mmCIF file of C-alpha atoms in Angstrom:
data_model
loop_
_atom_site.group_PDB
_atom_site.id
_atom_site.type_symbol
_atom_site.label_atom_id
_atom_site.label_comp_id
_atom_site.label_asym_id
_atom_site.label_seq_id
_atom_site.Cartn_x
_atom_site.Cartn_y
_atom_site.Cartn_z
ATOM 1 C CA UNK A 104 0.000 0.000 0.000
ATOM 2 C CA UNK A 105 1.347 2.831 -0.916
ATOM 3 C CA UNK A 106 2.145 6.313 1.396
ATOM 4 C CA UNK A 107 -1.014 7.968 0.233
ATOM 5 C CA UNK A 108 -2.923 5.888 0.827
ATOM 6 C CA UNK A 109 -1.991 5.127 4.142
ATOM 7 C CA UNK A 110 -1.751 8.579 4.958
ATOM 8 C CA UNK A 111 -4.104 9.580 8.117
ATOM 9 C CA UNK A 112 -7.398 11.748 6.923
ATOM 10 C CA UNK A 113 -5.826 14.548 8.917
ATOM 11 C CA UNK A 114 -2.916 14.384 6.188
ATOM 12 C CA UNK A 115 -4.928 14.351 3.546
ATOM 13 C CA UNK A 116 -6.370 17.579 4.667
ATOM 14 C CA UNK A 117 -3.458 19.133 5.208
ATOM 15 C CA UNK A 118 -1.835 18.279 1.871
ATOM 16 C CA UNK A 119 -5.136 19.579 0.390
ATOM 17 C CA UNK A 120 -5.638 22.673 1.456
ATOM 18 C CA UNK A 121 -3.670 25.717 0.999
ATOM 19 C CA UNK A 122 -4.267 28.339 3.810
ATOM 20 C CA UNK A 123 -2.174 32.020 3.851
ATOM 21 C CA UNK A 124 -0.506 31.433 7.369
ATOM 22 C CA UNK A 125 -0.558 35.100 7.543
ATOM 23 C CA UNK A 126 -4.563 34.816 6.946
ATOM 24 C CA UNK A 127 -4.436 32.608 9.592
ATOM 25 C CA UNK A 128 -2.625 34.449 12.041
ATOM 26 C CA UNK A 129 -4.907 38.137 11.008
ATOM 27 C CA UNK A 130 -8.317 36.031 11.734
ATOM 28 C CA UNK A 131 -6.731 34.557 14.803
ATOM 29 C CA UNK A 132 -5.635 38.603 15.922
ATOM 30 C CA UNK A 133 -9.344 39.853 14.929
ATOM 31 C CA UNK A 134 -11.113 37.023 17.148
ATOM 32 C CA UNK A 135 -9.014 37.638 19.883
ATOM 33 C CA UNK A 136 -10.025 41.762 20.226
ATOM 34 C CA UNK A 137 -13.930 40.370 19.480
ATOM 35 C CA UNK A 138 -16.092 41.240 22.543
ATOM 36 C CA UNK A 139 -17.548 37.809 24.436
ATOM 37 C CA UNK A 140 -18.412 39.360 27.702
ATOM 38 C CA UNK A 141 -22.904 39.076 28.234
ATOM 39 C CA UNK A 142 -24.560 41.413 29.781
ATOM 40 C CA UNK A 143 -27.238 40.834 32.928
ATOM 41 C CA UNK A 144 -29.885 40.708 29.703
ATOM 42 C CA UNK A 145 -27.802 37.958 28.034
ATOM 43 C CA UNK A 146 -27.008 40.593 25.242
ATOM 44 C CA UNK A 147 -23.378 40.720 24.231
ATOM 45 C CA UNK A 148 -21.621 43.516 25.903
ATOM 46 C CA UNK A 149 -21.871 46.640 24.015
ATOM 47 C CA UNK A 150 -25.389 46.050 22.284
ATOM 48 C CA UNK A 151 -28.216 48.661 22.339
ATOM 49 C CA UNK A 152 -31.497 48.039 20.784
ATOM 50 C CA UNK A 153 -31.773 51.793 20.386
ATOM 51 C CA UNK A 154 -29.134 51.668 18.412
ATOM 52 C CA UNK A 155 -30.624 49.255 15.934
ATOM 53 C CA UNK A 156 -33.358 49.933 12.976
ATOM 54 C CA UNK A 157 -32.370 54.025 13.663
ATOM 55 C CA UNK A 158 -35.218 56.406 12.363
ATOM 56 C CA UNK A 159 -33.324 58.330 9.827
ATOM 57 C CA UNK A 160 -31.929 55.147 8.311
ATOM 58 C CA UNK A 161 -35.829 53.734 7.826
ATOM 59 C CA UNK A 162 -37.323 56.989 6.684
ATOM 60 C CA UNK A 163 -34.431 57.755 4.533
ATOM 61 C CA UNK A 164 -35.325 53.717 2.939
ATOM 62 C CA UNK A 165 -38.802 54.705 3.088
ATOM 63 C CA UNK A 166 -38.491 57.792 0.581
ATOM 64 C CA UNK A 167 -36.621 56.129 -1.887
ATOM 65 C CA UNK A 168 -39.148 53.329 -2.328
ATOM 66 C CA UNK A 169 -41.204 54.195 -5.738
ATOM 67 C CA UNK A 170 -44.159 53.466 -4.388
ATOM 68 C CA UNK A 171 -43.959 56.481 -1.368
ATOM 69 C CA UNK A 172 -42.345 58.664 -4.680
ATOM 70 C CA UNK A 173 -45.160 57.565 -6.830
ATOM 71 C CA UNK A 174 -48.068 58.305 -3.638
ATOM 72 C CA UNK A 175 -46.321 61.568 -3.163
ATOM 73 C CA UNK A 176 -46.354 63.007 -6.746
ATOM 74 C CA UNK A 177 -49.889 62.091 -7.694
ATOM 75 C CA UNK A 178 -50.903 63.789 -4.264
ATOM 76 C CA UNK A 179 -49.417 67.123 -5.532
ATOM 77 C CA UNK A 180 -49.995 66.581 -9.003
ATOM 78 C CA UNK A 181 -54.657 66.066 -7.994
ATOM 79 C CA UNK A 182 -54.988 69.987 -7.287
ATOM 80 C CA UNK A 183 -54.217 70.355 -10.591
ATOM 81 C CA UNK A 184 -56.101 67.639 -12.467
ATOM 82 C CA UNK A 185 -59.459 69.818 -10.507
ATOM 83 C CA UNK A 186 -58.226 72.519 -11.852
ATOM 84 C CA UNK A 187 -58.349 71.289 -15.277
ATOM 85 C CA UNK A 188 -61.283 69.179 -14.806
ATOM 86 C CA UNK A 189 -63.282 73.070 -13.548
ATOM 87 C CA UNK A 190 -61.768 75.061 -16.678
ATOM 88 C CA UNK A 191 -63.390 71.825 -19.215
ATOM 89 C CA UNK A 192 -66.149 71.558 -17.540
ATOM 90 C CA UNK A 193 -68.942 74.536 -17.182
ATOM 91 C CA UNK A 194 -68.632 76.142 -13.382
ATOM 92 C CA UNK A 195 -71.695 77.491 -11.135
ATOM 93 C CA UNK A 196 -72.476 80.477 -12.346
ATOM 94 C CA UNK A 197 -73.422 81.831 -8.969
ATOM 95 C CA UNK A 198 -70.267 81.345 -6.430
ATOM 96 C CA UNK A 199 -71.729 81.874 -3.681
ATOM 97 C CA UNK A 200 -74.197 79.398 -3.336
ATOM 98 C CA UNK A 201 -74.724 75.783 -3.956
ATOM 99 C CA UNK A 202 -73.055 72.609 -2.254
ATOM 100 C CA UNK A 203 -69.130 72.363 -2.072
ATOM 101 C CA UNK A 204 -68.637 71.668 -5.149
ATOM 102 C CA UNK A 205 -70.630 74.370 -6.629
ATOM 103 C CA UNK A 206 -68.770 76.658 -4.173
ATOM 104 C CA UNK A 207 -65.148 75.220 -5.509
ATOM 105 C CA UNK A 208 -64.190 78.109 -7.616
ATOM 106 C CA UNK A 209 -65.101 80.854 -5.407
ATOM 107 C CA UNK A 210 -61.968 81.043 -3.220
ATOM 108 C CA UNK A 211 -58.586 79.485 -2.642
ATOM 109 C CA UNK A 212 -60.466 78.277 1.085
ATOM 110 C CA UNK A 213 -63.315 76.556 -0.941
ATOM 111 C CA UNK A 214 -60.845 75.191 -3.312
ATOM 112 C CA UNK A 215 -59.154 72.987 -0.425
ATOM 113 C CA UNK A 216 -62.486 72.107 0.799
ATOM 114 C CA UNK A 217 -63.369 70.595 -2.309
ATOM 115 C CA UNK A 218 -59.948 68.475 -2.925
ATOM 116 C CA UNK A 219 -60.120 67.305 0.492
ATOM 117 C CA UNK A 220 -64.019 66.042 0.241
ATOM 118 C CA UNK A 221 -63.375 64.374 -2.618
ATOM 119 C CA UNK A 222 -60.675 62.255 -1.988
ATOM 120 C CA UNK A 223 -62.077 61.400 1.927
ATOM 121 C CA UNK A 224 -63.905 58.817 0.866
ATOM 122 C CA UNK A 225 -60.838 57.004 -0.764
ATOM 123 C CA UNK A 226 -57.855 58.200 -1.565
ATOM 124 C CA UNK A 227 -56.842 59.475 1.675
ATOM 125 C CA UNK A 228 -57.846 56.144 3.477
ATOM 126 C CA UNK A 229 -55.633 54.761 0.989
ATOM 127 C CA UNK A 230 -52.526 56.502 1.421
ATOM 128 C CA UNK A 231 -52.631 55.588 5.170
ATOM 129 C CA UNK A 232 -53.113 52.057 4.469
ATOM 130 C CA UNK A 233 -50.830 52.188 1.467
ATOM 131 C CA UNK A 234 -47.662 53.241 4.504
ATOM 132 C CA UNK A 235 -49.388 51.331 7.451
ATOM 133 C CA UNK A 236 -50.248 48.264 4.899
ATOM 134 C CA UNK A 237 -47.096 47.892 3.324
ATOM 135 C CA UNK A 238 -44.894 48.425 5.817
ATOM 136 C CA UNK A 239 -44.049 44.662 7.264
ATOM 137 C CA UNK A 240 -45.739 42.587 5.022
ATOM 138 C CA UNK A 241 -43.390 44.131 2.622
ATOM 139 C CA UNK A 242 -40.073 42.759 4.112
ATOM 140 C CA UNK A 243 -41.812 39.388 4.806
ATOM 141 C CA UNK A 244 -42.644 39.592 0.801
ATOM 142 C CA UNK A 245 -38.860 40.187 0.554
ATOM 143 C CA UNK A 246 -37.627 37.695 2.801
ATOM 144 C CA UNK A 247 -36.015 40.341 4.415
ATOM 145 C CA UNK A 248 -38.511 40.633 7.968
ATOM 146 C CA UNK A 249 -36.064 37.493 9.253
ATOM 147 C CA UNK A 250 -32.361 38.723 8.258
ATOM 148 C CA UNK A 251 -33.825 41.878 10.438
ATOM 149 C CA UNK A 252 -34.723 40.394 13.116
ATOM 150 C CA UNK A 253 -31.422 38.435 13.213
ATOM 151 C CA UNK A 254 -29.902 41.706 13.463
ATOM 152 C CA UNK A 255 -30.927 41.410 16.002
ATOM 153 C CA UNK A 256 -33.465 43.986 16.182
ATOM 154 C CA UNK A 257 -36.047 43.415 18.779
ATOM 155 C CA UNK A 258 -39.856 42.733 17.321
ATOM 156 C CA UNK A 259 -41.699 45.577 19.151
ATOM 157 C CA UNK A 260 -38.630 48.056 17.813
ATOM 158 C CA UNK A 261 -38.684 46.821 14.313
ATOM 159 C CA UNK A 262 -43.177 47.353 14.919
ATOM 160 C CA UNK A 263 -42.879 51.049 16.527
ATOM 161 C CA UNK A 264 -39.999 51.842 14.281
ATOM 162 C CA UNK A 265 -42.192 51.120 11.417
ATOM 163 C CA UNK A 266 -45.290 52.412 12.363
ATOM 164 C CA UNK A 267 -43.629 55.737 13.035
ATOM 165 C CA UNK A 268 -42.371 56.250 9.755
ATOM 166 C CA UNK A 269 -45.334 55.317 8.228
ATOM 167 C CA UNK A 270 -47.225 57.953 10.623
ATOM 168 C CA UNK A 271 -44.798 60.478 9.474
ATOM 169 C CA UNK A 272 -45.303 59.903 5.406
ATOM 170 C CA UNK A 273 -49.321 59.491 5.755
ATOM 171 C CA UNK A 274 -48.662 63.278 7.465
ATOM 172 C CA UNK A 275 -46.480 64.214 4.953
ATOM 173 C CA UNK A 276 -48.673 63.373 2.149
ATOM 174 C CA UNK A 277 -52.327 64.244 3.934
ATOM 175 C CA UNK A 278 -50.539 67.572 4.798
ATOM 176 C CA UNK A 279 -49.063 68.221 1.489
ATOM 177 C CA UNK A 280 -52.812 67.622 -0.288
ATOM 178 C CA UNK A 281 -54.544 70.515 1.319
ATOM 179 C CA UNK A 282 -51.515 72.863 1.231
ATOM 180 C CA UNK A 283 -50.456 72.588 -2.804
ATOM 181 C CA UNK A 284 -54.401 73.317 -3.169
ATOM 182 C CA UNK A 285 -54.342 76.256 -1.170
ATOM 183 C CA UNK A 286 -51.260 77.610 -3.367
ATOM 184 C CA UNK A 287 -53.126 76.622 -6.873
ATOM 185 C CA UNK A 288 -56.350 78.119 -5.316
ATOM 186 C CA UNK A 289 -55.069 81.266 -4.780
ATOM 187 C CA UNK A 290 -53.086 81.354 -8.293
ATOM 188 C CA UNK A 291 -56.337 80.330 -10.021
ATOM 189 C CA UNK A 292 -59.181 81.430 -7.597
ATOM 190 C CA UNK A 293 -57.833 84.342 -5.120
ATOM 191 C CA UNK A 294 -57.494 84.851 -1.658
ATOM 192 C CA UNK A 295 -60.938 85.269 -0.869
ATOM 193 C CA UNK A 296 -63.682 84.108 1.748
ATOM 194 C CA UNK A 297 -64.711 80.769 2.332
ATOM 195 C CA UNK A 298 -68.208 80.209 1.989
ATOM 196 C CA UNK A 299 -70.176 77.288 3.138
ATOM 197 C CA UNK A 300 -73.409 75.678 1.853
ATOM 198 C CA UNK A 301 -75.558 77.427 4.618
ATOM 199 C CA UNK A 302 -74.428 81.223 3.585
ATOM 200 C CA UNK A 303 -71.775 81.887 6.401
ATOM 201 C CA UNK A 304 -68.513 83.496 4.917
ATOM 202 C CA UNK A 305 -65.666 83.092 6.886
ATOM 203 C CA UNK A 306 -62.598 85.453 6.773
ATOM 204 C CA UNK A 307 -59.360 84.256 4.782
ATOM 205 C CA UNK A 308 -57.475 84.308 7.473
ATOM 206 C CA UNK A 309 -59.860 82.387 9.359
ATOM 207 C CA UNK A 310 -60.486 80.060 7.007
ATOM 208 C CA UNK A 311 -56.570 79.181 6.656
ATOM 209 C CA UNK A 312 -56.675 78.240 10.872
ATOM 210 C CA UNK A 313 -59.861 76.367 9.578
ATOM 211 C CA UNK A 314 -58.356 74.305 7.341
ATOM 212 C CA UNK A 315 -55.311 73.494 9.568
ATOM 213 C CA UNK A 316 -57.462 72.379 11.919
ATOM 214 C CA UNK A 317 -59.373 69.789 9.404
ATOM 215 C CA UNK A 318 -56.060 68.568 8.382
ATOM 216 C CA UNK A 319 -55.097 67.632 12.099
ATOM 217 C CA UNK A 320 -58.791 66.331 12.651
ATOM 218 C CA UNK A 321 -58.264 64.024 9.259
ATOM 219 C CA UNK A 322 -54.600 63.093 10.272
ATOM 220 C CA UNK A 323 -56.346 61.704 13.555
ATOM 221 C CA UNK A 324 -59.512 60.195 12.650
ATOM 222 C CA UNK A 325 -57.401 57.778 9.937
ATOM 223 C CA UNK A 326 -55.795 56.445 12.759
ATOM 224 C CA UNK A 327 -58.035 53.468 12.550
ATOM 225 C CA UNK A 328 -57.099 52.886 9.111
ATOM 226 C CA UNK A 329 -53.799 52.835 10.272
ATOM 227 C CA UNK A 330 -53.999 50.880 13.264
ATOM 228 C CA UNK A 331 -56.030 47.917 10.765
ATOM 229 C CA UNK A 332 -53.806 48.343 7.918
ATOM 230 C CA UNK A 333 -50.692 47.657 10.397
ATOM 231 C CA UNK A 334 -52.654 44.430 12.334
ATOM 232 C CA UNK A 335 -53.081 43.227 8.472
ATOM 233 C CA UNK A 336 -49.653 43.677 7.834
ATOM 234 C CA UNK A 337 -48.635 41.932 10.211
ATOM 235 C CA UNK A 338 -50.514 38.828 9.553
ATOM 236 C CA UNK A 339 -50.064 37.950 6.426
ATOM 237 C CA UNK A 340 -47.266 38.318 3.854
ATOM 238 C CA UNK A 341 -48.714 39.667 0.698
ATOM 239 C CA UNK A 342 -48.426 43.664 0.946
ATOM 240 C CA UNK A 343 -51.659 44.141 -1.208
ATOM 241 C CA UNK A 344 -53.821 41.884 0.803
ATOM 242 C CA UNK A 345 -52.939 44.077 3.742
ATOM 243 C CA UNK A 346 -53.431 47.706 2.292
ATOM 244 C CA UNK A 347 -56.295 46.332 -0.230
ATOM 245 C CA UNK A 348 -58.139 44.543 3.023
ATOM 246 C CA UNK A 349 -57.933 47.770 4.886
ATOM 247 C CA UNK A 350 -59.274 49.866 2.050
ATOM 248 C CA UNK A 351 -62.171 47.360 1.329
ATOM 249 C CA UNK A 352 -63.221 47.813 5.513
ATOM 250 C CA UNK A 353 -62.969 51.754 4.670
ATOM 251 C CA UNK A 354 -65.536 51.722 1.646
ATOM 252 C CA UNK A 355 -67.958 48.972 2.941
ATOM 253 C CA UNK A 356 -68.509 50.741 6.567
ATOM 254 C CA UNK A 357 -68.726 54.097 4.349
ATOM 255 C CA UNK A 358 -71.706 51.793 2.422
ATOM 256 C CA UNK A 359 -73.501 50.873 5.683
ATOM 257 C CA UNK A 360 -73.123 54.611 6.829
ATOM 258 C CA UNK A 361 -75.765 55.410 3.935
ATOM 259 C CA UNK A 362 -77.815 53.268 5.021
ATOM 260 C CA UNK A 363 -80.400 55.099 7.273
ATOM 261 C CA UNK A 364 -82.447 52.359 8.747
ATOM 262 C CA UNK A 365 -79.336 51.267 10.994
ATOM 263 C CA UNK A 366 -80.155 54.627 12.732
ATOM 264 C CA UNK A 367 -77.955 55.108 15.969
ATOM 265 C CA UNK A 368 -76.060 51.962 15.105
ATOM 266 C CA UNK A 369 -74.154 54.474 12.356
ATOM 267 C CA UNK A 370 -72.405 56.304 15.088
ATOM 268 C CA UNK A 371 -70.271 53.479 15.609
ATOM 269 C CA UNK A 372 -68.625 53.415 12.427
ATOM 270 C CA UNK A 373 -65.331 54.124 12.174
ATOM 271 C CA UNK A 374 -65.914 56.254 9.104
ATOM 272 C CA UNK A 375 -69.181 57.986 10.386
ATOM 273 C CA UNK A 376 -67.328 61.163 11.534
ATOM 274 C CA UNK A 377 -64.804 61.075 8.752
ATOM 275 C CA UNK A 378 -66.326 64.242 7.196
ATOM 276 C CA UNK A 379 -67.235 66.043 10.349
ATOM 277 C CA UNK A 380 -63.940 68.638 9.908
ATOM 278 C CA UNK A 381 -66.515 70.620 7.560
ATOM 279 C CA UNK A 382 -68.581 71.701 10.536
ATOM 280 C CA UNK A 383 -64.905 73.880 10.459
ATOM 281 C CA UNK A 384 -66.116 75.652 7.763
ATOM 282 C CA UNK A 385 -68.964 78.154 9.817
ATOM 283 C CA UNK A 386 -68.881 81.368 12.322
ATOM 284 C CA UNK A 387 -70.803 79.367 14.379
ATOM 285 C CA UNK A 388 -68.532 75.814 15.159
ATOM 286 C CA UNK A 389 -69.814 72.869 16.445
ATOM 287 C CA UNK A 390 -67.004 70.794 17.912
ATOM 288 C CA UNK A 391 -69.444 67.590 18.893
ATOM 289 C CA UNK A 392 -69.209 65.458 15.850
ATOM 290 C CA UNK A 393 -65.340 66.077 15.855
ATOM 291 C CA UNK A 394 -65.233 65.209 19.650
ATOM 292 C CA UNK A 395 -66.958 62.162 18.781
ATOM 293 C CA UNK A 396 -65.084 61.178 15.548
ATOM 294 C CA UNK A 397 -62.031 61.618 17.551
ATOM 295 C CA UNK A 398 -63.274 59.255 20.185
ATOM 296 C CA UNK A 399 -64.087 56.677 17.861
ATOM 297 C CA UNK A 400 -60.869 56.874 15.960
ATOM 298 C CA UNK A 401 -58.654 57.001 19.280
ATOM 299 C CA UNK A 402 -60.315 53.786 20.486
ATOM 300 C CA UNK A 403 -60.559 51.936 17.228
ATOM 301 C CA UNK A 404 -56.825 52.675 16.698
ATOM 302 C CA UNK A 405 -56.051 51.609 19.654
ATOM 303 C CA UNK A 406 -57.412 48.075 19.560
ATOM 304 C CA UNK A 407 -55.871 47.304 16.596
ATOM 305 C CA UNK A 408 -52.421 48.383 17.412
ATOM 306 C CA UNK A 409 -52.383 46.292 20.149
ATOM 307 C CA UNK A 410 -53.934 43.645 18.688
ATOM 308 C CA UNK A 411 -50.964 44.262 15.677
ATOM 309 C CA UNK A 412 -48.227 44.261 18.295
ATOM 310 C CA UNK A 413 -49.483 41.128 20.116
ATOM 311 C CA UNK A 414 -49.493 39.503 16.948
ATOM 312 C CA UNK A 415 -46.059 40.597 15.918
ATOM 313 C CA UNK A 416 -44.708 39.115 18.894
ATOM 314 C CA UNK A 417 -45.857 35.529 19.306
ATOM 315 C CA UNK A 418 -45.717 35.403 15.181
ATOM 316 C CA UNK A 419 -43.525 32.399 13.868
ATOM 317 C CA UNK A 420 -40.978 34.431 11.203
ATOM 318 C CA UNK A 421 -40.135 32.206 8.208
ATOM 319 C CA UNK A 422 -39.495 34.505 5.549
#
């Protein structure tokens, strides 16, 4: 039998593979300055978990993404379109009466009004669900969600992380709706009064603390939407399913609000008060339905946050 093959495995391995002993000797340097001490939390020495998944870095992620480029532009780009769509079509010829439509073209004020009443009933459900929706079930999609994790990054940092983000390009993007229409209303319409439907006029300058006001009250009462569209996020892995699911609750309870038989019942949709930031737009303000629609949206968000975070954290991460 010859040498070879009577050589010892551990011979074999040697004679096979060719390692820099100067390779060898830099690892062996590197391990040795490596840190191995735990900490009383069983965390290597060193390690912060508010160090990890920083805000900048996942807002910074978030506006590159298309989609949040895509959301933002066709936002600013819808004052516009009504624009266009008011100089084809054939205007009220009295301004100063009529429903809020009718009323569009009388004033920059009544200009906003308009581009925010039309896109409540979708659009700006979507956009929140579109951030909140997207958000996880995205890097689950990605196969991503685990690697992060692994970081490590702890579950209810990656969740909060996330969901404030998402809070702060819904705001971005609600905000930046009413404010490019007040600019393109006042270019096209003037600075004038706002008028409402009943008669009142309200002052320019009044009217602009109005429609701050409605933007806040609309920022907070699609907190539900946000709350659901995070909770569906979380549980499943297709992006769509969660920001399509959350729309399709939006437009059916905006259905059953129609529906006048349920009576009282209405009240306790979560879309029933959606519009009540119009009661903005009088000298004499009611603050009830906005008292109420910010009830309903505090609790409702509320609910499904927690029921999002206490799914998060008992959820079995495969991709």
């Amino acid at each position: 039998m010859s040498k070879t093959n009577g050589s010892s495995p551990v011979s074999r391995a040697e004679h096979g593979v060719h390692t820099d002993p100067a390779a060898l000797l830099e690892l062996t340097e590197v391990a040795s300055h490596e840190r191995t001490e735990v900490g009383p939390d069983g965390a290597v020495a060193g390690y912060r978990a508010d160090r990890t998944l920083r805000l900048g870095v996942e807002l910074k992620r978030q506006l590159k993404r298309r989609r949040t480029q895509l959301m933002l532009g066709f936002v600013a780009l819808l004052p516009f379109v009504l624009v266009i769509a008011f100089e084809i079509g054939q205007a009220s010829p009295n301004r100063r009466s009529g429903g809020f439509v009718d009323l569009a073209t009388a004033s920059a004020p009544n200009f906003v009004v308009l581009a925010l009443f039309v896109s409540g009933t979708f659009l700006l459900p979507m956009i929140v669900a579109l951030f909140y929706g997207d958000t996880i079930a995205s890097e689950a999609s990605w196969s991503s969600l685990k690697y992060l994790l692994a970081m490590p990054v702890p579950r209810h940092r990656v969740l909060r992380q996330k969901a404030i983000v998402s809070g702060i390009l819904s705001a971005a993007a609600l905000i930046l709706l009413p404010l490019v229409s007040l600019v393109v209303g006042v270019i096209f319409y003037g600075a004038g009064d706002a008028i409402s439907p009943t008669g009142d006029a309200v002052s320019f300058g009044d009217s602009l603390v109005a429609m701050g006001l409605a933007t806040i009250y609309i920022i907070l009462q699609l907190a539900w939407v946000a709350g659901l569209a995070m909770l569906l996020s979380v549980a499943t892995d297709a992006p769509l399913g969660a920001v399509g699911g959350a729309v399709i609750v939006a437009i059916v309870s905006q259905i059953l609000d129609q529906i006048t038989a349920l009576e009282g019942l209405r009240d306790y949709l979560p879309t029933h008060f959606a519009f009540s930031w119009m009661d903005l737009i009088s000298t004499d303000i009611d603050w009830t339905n906005m008292a109420n629609g910010m009830l309903s949206a505090a609790l409702y968000g509320t609910v499904f946050f927690l029921l999002a975070g206490r799914r998060f954290a008992k959820k079995d991460i495969t991709s």
